[in-house]
PDB file of C-alpha atoms and ligand atoms in Angstrom:
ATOM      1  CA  UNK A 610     151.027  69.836  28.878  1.00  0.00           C
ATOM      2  CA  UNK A 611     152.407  72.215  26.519  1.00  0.00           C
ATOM      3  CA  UNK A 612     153.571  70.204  23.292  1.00  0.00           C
ATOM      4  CA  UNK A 613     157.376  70.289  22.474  1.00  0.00           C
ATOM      5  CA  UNK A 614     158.807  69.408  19.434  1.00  0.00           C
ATOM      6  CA  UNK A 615     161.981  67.490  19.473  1.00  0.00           C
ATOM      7  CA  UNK A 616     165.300  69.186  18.378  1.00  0.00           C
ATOM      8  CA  UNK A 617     167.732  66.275  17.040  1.00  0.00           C
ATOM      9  CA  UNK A 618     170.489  68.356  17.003  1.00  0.00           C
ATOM     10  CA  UNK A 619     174.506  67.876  15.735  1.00  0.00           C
ATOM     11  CA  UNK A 620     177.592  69.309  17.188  1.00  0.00           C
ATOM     12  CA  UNK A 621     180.222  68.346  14.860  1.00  0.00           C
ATOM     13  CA  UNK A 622     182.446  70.170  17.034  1.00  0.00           C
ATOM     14  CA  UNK A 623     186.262  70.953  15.506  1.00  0.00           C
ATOM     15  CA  UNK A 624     185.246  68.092  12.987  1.00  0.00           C
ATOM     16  CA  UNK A 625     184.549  68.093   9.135  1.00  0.00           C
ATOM     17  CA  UNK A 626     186.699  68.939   5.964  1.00  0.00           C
ATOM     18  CA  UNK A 627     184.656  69.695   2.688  1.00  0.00           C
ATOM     19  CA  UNK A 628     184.479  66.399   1.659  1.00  0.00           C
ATOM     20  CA  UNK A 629     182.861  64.726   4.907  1.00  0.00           C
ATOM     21  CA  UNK A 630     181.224  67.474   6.190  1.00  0.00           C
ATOM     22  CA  UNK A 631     179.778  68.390   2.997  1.00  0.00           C
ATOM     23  CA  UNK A 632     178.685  64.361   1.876  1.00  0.00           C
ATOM     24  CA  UNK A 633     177.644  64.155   5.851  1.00  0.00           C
ATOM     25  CA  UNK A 634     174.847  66.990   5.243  1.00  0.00           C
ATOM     26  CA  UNK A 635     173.819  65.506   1.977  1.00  0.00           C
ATOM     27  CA  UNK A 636     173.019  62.280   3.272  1.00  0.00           C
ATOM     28  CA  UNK A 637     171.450  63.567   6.461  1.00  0.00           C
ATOM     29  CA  UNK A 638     169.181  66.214   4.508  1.00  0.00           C
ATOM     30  CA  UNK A 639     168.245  63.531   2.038  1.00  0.00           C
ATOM     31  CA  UNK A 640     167.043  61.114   4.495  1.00  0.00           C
ATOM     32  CA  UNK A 641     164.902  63.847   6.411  1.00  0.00           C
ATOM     33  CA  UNK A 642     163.221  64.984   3.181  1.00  0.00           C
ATOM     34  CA  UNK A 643     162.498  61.168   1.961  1.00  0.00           C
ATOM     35  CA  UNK A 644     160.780  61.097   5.628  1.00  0.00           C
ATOM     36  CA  UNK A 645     158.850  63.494   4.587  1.00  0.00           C
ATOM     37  CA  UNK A 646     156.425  64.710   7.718  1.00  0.00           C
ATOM     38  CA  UNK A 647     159.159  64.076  10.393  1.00  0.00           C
ATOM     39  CA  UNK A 648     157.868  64.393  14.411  1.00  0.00           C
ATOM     40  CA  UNK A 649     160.953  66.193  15.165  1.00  0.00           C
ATOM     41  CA  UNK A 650     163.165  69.477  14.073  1.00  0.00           C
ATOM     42  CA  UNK A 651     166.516  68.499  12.985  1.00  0.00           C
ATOM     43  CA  UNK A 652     169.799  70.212  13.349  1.00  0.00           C
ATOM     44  CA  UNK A 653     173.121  70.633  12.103  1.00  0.00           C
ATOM     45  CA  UNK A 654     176.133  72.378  13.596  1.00  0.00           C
ATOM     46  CA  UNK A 655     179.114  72.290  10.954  1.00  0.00           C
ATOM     47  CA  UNK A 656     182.788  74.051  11.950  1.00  0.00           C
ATOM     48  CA  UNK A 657     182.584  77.467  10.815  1.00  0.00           C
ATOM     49  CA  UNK A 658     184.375  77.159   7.662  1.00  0.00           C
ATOM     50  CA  UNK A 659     181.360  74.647   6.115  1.00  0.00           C
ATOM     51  CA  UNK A 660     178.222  76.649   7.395  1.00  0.00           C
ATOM     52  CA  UNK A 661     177.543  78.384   4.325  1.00  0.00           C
ATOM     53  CA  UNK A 662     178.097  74.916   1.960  1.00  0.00           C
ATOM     54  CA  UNK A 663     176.274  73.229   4.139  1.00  0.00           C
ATOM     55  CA  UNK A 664     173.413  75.749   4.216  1.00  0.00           C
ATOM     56  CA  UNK A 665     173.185  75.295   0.494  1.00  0.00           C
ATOM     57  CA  UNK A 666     173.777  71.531   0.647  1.00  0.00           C
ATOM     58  CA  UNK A 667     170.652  70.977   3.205  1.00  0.00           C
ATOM     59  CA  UNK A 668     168.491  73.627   1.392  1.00  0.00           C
ATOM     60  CA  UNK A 669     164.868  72.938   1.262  1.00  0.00           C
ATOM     61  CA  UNK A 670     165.356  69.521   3.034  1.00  0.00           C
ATOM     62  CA  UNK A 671     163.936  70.859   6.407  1.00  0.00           C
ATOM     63  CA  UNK A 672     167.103  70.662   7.949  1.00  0.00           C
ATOM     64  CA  UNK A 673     168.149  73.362  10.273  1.00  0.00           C
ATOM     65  CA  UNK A 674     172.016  74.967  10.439  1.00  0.00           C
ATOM     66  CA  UNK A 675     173.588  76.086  12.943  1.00  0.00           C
ATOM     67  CA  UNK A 676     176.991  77.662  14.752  1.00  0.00           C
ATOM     68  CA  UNK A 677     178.996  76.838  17.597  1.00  0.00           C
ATOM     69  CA  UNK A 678     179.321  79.749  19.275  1.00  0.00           C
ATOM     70  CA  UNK A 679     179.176  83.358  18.670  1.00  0.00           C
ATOM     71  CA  UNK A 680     181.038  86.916  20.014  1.00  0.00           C
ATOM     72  CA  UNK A 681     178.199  88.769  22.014  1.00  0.00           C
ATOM     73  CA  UNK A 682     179.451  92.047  19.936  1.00  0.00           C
ATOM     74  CA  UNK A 683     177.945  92.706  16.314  1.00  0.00           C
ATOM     75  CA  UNK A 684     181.054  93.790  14.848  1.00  0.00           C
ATOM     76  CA  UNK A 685     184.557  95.119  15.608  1.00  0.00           C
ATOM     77  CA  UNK A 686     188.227  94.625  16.679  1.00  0.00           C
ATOM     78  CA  UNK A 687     187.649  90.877  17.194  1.00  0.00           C
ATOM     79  CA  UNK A 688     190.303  88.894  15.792  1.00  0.00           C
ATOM     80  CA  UNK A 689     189.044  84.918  14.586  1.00  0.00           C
ATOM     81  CA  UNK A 690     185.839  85.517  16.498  1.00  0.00           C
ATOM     82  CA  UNK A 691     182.308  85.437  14.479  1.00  0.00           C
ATOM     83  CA  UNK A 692     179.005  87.486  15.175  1.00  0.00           C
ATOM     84  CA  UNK A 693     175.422  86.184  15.595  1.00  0.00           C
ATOM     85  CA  UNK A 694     174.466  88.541  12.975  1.00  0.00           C
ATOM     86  CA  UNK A 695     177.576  87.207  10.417  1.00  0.00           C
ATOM     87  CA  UNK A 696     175.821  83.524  11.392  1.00  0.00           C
ATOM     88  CA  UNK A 697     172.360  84.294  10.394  1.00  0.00           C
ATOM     89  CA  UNK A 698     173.866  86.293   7.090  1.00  0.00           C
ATOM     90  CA  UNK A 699     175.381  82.850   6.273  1.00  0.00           C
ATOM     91  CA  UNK A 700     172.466  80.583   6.584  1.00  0.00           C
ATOM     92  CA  UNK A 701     172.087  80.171  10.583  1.00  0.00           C
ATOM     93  CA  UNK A 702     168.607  79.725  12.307  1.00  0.00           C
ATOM     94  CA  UNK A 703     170.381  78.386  15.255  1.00  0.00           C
ATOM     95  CA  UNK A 704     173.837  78.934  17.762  1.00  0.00           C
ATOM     96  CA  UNK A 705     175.113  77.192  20.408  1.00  0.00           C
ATOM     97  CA  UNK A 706     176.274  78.928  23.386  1.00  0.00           C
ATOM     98  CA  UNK A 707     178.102  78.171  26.509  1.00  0.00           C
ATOM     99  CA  UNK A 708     179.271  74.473  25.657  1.00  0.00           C
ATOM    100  CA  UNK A 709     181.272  73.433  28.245  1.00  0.00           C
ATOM    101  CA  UNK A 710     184.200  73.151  25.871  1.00  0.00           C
ATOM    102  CA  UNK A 711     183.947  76.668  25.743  1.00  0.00           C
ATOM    103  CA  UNK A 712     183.320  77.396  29.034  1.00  0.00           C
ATOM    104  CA  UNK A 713     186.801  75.346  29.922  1.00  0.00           C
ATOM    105  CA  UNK A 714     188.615  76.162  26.902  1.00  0.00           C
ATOM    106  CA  UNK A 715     188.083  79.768  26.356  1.00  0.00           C
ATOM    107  CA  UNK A 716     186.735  80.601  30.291  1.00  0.00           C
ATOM    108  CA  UNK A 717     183.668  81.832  29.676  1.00  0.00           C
ATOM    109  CA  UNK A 718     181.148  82.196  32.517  1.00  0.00           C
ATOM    110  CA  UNK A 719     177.587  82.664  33.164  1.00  0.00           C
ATOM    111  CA  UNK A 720     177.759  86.385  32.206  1.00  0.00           C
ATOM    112  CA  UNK A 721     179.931  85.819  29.190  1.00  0.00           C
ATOM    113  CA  UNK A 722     177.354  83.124  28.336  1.00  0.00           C
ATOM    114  CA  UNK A 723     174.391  85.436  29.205  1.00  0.00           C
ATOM    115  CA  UNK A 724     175.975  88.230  26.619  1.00  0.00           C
ATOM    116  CA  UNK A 725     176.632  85.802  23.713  1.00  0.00           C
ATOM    117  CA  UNK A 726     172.508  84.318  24.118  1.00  0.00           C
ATOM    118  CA  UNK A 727     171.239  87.814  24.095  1.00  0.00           C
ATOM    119  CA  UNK A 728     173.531  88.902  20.912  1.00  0.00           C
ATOM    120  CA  UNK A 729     172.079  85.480  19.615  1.00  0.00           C
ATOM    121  CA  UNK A 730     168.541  86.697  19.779  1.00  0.00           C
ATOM    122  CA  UNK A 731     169.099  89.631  18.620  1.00  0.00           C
ATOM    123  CA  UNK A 732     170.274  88.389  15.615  1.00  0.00           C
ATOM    124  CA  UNK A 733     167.229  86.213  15.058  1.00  0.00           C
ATOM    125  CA  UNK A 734     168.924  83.019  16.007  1.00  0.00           C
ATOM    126  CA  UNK A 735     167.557  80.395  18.598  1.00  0.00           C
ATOM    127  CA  UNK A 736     169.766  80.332  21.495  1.00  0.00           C
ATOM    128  CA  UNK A 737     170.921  76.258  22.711  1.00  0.00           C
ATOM    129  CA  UNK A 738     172.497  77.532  25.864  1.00  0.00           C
ATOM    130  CA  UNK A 739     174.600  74.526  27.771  1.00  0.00           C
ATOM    131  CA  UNK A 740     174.625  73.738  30.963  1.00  0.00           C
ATOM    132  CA  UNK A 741     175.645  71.160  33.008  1.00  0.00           C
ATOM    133  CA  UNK A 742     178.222  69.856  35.941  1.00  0.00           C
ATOM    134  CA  UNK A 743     181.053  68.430  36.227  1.00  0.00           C
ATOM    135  CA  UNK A 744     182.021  64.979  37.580  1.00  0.00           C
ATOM    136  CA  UNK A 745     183.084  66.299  40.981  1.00  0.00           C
ATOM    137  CA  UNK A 746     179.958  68.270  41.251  1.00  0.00           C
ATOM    138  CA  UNK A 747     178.080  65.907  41.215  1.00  0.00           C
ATOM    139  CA  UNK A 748     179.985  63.206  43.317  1.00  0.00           C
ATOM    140  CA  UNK A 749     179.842  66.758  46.042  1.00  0.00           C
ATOM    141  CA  UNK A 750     176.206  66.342  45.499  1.00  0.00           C
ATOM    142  CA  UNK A 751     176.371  69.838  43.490  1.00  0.00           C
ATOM    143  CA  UNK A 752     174.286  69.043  40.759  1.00  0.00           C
ATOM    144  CA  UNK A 753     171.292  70.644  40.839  1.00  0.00           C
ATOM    145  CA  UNK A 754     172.673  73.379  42.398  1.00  0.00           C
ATOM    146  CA  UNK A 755     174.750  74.128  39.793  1.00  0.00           C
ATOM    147  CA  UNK A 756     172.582  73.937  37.071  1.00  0.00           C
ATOM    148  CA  UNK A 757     170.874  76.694  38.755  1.00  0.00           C
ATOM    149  CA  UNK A 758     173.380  78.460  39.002  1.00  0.00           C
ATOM    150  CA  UNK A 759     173.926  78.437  35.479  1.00  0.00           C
ATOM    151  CA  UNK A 760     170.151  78.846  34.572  1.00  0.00           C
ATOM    152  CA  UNK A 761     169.951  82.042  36.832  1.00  0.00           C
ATOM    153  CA  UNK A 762     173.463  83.488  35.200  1.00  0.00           C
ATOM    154  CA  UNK A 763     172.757  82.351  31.407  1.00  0.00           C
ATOM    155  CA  UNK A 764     169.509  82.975  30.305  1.00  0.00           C
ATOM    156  CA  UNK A 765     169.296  86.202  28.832  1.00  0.00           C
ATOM    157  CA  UNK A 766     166.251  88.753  29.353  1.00  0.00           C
ATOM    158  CA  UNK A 767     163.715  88.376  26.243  1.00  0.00           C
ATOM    159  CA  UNK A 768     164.483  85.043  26.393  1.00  0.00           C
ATOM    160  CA  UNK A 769     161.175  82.743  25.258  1.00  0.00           C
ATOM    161  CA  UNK A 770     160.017  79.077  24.501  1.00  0.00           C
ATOM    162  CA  UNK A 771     160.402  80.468  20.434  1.00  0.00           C
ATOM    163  CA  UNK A 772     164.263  81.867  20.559  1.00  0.00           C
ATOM    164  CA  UNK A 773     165.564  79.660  23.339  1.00  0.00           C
ATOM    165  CA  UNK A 774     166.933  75.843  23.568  1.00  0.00           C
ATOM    166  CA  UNK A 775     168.349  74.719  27.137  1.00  0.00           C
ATOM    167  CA  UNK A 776     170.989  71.644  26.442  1.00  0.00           C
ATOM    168  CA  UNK A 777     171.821  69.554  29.871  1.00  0.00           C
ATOM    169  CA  UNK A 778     175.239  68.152  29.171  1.00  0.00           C
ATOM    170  CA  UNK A 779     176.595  66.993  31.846  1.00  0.00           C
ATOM    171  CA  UNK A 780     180.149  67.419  31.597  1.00  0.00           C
ATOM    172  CA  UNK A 781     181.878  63.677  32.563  1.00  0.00           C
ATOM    173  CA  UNK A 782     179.248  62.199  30.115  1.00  0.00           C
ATOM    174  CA  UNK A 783     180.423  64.642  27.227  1.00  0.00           C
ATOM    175  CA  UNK A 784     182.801  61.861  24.542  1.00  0.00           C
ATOM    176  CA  UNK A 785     183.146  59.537  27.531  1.00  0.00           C
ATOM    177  CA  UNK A 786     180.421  56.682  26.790  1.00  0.00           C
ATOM    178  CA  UNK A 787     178.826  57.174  30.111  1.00  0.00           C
ATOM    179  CA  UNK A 788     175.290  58.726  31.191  1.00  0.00           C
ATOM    180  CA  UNK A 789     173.346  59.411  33.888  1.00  0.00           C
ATOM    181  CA  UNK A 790     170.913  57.091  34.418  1.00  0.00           C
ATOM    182  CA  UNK A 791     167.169  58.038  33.291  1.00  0.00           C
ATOM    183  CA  UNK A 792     165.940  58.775  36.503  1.00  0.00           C
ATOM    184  CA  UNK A 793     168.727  61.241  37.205  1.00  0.00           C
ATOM    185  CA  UNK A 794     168.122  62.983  33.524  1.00  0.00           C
ATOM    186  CA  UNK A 795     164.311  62.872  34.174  1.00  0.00           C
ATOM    187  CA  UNK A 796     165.241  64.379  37.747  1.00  0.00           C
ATOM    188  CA  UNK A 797     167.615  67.552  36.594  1.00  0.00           C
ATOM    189  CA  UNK A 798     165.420  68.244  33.592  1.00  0.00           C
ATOM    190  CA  UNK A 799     162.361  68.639  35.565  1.00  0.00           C
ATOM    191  CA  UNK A 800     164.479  70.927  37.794  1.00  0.00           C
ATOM    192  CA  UNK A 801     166.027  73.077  34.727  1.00  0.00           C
ATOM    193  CA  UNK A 802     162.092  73.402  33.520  1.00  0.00           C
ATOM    194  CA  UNK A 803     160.844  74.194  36.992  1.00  0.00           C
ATOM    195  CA  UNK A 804     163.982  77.020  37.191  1.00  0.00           C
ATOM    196  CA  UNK A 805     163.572  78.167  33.761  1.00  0.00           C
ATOM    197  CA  UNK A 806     159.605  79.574  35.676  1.00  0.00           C
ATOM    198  CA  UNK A 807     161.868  82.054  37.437  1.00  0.00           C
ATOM    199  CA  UNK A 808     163.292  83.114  34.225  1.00  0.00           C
ATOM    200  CA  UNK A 809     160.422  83.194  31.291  1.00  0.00           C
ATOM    201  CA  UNK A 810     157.074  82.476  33.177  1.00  0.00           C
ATOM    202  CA  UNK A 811     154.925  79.159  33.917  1.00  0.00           C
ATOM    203  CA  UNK A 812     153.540  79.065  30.448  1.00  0.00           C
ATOM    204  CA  UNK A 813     157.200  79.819  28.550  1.00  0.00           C
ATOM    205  CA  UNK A 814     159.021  77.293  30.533  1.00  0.00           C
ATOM    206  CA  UNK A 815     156.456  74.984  29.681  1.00  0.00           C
ATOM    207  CA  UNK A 816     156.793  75.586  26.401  1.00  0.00           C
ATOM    208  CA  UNK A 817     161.205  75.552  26.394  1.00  0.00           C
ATOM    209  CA  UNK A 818     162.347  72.208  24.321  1.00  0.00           C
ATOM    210  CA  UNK A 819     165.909  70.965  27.608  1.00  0.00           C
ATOM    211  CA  UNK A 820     167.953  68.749  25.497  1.00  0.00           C
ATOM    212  CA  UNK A 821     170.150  66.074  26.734  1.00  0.00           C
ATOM    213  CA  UNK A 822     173.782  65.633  25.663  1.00  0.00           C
ATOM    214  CA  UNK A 823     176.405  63.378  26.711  1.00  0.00           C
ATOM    215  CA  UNK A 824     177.064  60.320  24.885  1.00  0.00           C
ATOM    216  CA  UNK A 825     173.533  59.855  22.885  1.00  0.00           C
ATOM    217  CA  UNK A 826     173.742  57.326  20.546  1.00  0.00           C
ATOM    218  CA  UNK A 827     171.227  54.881  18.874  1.00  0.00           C
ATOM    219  CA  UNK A 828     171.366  52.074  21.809  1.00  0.00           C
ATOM    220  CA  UNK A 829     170.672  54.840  24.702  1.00  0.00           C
ATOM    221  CA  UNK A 830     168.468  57.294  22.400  1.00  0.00           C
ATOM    222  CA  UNK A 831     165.061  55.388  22.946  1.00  0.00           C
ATOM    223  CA  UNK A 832     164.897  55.751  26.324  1.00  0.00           C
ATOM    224  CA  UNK A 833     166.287  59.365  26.843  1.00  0.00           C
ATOM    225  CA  UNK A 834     164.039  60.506  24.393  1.00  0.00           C
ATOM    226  CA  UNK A 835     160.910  59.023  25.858  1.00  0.00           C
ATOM    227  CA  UNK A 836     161.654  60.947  29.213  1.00  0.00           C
ATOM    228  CA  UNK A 837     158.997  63.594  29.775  1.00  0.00           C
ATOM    229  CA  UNK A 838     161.111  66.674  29.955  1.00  0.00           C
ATOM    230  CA  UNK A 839     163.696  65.344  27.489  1.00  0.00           C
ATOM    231  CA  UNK A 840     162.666  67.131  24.095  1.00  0.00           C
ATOM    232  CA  UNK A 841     165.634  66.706  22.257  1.00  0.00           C
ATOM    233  CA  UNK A 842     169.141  65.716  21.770  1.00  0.00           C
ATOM    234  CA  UNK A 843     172.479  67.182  21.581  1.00  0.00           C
ATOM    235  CA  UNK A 844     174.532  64.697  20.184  1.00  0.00           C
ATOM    236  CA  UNK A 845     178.853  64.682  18.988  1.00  0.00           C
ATOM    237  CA  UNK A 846     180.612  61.713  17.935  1.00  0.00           C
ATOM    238  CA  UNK A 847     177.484  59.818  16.894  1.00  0.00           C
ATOM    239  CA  UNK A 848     176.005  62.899  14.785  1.00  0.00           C
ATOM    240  CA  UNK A 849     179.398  62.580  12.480  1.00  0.00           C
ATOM    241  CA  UNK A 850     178.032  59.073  11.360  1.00  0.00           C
ATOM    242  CA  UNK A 851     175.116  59.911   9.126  1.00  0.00           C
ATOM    243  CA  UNK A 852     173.442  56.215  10.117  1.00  0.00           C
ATOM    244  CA  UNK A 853     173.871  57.020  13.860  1.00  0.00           C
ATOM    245  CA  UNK A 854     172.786  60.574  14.244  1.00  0.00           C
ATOM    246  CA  UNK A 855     169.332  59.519  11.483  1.00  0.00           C
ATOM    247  CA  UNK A 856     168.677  56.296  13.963  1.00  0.00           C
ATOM    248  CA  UNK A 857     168.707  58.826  16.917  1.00  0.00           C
ATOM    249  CA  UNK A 858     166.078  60.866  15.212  1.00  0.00           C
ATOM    250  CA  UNK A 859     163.766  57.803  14.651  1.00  0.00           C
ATOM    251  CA  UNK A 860     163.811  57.176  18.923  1.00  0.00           C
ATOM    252  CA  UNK A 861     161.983  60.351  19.033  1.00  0.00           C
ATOM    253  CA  UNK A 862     158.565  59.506  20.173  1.00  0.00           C
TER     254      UNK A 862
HETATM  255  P1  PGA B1109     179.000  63.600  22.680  1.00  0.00           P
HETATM  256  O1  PGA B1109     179.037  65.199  22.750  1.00  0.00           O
HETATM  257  O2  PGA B1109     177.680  63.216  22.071  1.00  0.00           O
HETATM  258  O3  PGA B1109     180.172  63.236  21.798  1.00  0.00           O
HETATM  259  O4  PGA B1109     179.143  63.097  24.070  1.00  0.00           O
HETATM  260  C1  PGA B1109     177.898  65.937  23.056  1.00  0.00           C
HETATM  261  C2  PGA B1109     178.231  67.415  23.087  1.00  0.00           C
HETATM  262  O5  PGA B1109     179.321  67.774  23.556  1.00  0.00           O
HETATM  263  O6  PGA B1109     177.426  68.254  22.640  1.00  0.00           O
END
């Protein structure tokens, strides 16, 4: 099997003023570098506004930094919106793309999605592209189906183990304290790996680090992280606590 290195990686979401944010990074970044030789890549994904202090806060600590989301255009008549190329000017290595806040908030679909993951790699960014269904999909017995879906319509052409991150959120586990249960994380991730062959080839998809997110923390972490197509998390509330989001990062096997 193709070796994957885990992403621990932090959404901070709508969250962080200069003072938390910036104190947050600090102590993060200084407990990766007093690791030293950590097993796992680890990520940070500050509001807008801190990405550049942030960048310089976590320098040369091996922590990455990354944005939320990005416009699929380079430049132009784009009022509040930010480019993959202005994120990698400021300090980015990675974006997220397609969280379902996104998706619900600001209605973007699969093609929308798609557009913003291929402007992300063209900037020179890794790509975490979300996925993942909602409650009633999956009570309708939707589940995998729609993760296909979403696999088929998201992942951009050119897209490769090296510039891409898949992130399986599924949405009614997103802030809510309740998960799948391993088997049924184990069971979509396979299927996201085994659809991702369509996309990028046996020997890419092998090679594509499917996080999970959804209400990680340290008591569930352990066991997510030891599931065989789980390389990774994608973690919210519990990556604003410096102590919770560092004791996630020490469950990776
Ligand atoms: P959560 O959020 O860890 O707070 O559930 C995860 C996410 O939305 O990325």
């Amino acid at each position: 099997m193709t070796a994957r290195r885990p992403l621990i990686a932090g959404n901070w979401k709508m969250n962080g003023l200069r003072s938390d944010g910036l104190a947050l990074a600090a102590e993060v970044a200084k407990r990766l570098k007093a690791q030293g030789a950590a097993s796992f890549d680890m990520l940070v994904c500050p509001p807008s506004t801190l990405i550049a202090e942030v960048g310089k806060t976590v320098s040369g600590s091996g922590v990455a930094v990354g944005g939320q989301d990005c416009h699929a255009n380079v430049s132009g008549a784009h009022t509040g919106d930010i480019s993959a190329a202005m994120l990698a000017d400021a300090g980015c290595s990675y974006v997220i793309v397609g969280h379902s806040e996104r998706r619900t908030d600001h209605g973007e679909s699969d093609a929308v999605v798609k557009a913003k993951a291929a402007a992300a790699l063209k900037a020179g960014l890794i790509a975490v592209i979300c996925i993942g269904e909602t409650e009633a999909q999956r009570d309708a017995g939707k589940t995998l189906e729609v993760n296909k879906t979403q696999i088929a319509g998201s992942v951009p052409d050119g897209a490769t183990a090296a510039n891409m991150v898949i992130a399986y959120e599924p949405v009614w586990a997103i802030g809510t304290g309740r998960t799948p249960t391993n088997a049924e994380v184990q069971e979509v991730h396979a299927f996201i790996r085994n659809e991702l062959v369509a996309k990028v080839g046996p020997a890419e998809a092998a090679g594509v680090r499917v996080l999970y997110g959804g209400s990680m923390k340290p008591g569930n972490a352990k066991e997510l992280l030891a599931l065989p197509d789980v390389d990774g998390g994608l973690i919210g509330g519990a990556s604003l606590k410096a102590d919770d989001f560092w004791a996630i990062a020490q469950c990776c096997p």
